[in-house]
Amino acid sequence: MTGHETILPAWRPGPTRDAILGFLHDIDGVPPADRVACFDNDGTLWCERPTYVQLDFFVDALKAKVAADPSAAGTPEYTALLTGDHAAIAQLGLARIGLALVELFDGMTPEAFVAHAREFMRRAMHAGLDRPTRTTVYQPMLELLGELRRRDFAISVVTGGGTEFVRAISAELYDVPPEAVVGTLIKYALDRDGDGRPRLLRTTSILGDANEGPTKVTNIQTQLGRRPILAAGNSGGDREMLEWAGTANGPGLALLIDHDDPEREFQYLSSAETFTESEPITDVGRRLGWTIVSMANDWDTVFPPVGDEPVR
Amino acid sequence: MTGHETILPAWRPGPTRDAILGFLHDIDGVPPADRVACFDNDGTLWCERPTYVQLDFFVDALKAKVAADPSAAGTPEYTALLTGDHAAIAQLGLARIGLALVELFDGMTPEAFVAHAREFMRRAMHAGLDRPTRTTVYQPMLELLGELRRRDFAISVVTGGGTEFVRAISAELYDVPPEAVVGTLIKYALDRDGDGRPRLLRTTSILGDANEGPTKVTNIQTQLGRRPILAAGNSGGDREMLEWAGTANGPGLALLIDHDDPEREFQYLSSAETFTESEPITDVGRRLGWTIVSMANDWDTVFPPVGDEPVR
């Protein structure tokens, strides 16, 4: 009886849970200003398979646009997306596909974009898990966020996805405010309405670089100005962020989620296929002494019960 | 007796103080998530005359460099700065001068930069006001920050200066954490030390644009993701930010500090000479219905008593 019932109940007893409890104990002497934790989103806080939620959102918006104006379907990028033609998508390349999707929201205000994203999240169902997409968050990670928050941690979501998309859901799903989301940023243009009042409009350009790999670390510094002592991720794009947190002075925890649970979620080897790592990210993590989280073995519960989630 | 003794005591009774009290009353119905306030720093929260504090810091670092290596003084930019040759500085242009100063910190880690800035702030004396530079903050503005914080406002410093320099002092002077400072950002490079551990090093490039004018508004959106309902500034570089806050839905307050107090601080007309405004910023503010703060008339106290300030 180690308090399993009252703290982190969705985590099974074992070395992984012990490592987390050890960290929570060790931070007693860490000043509050240094209690900073950074969490990747896709595949770390919520499910990223079979497709990124943000891609589902963009394709949903594309379908709405084509329903209103069938001629919009005519570009190669949109045709490939609407027919789910993976070979054509691969041949066009992610950069062209991404730009075509971002163009769907060109000239939109941030408020309108957030409203669109929330409307989608209210009705989106996960393809395969038979639950609303907004409930595909990982219960053990929500419990960890809660324990960190009780210890006055500043918690950030550091995502390769679009900052504004994640901001639209981060308060509701994770209790993380907009300014604590670090992601890939769309540039805005300051425009004037007919009465001369300023308004912000989305463009199709990226501010800085896409938030993956080393850029996650430089963006943490430029946007947050503090170094995390805990980082959690699941892919090659999280490698530098986990190294950054894991080598801070004093207590540090680098958590790598291993998707090894085909029964309850998905089984896939992160990173090697999408990034330039020649080594599977789980091997990198073992070599560097990270705490590897086996979804199959370490998590008693994967998803929260459906029906309890907040609805806005 | 309107409570003048207990709330905003450094503000003299009158229309300006009444406008602020009215705003503080009107926000009763505003949800906490929308309680966002953005403050310019130089000339709004602390004194910017006769020179920007950050420039004093950079010139101080230049002097230390030249003391260690006299040959470093040989560039035209450094010679002009060290001799205070304003004509030469003007001829070289602010871009070249700024780059030469930023090069002083090239390759420095963020932690080392913060340590340098804090060391300077511990000993820097204001030229003319006979008080430590760290005490040239405006007492009425500190009181306003306190009242907003008591009402659960998220408070940001939105500065044209360097983000990292202002972060080094924002917690101590304003109780504003690093992630709530929006300024001009230096790019970082992710490097490795001899043991292969990651480290961040300053470069001499700017990330995005200098944080002035319309960029203050776009950076508030990209870095904070929320629209302020209160903004305070003092120069043409704050115009768009004040318009942005002043035209939000619901209660909004745009505060413009007018430096009209040569006895206790300085008297100068903001903006027209440094930005592309053809109209003095005070005239712009009157035309747009901003609340103009006369330092001479509206402030009972300008600076806090010396000796009470925190020392770190």
Tab-separated table of C-alpha atoms in Angstrom, chain B residues 30 36 50 57-58 62 64 66 111 123-124 155 160 180 195 199 203-204 215-216 233 251 258 279 284 301:
chain	number	residue	atom	x	y	z
B	30	VAL	CA	-15.869	40.026	-17.647
B	36	VAL	CA	-5.790	40.537	-20.045
B	50	PRO	CA	17.806	60.387	-20.780
B	57	PHE	CA	23.308	48.055	-19.909
B	58	PHE	CA	24.760	47.419	-23.351
B	62	LEU	CA	30.901	47.408	-23.951
B	64	ALA	CA	33.839	46.037	-19.635
B	66	VAL	CA	37.088	47.296	-23.856
B	111	GLU	CA	21.292	32.033	-18.064
B	123	ARG	CA	24.441	48.612	-9.169
B	124	ALA	CA	23.123	50.904	-11.949
B	155	ILE	CA	-0.576	40.942	-16.935
B	160	GLY	CA	9.999	47.309	-27.864
B	180	ALA	CA	4.395	37.026	-19.969
B	195	ASP	CA	29.715	15.940	-23.330
B	199	ARG	CA	22.771	24.128	-24.709
B	203	THR	CA	22.821	34.658	-32.030
B	204	THR	CA	22.762	38.185	-33.455
B	215	THR	CA	4.054	44.077	-34.522
B	216	LYS	CA	3.091	44.591	-30.872
B	233	GLY	CA	1.808	52.944	-23.457
B	251	PRO	CA	-15.075	47.256	-21.178
B	258	ASP	CA	2.048	61.896	-21.127
B	279	GLU	CA	0.518	63.477	-35.435
B	284	VAL	CA	-4.030	60.642	-31.589
B	301	THR	CA	3.805	60.287	-6.333
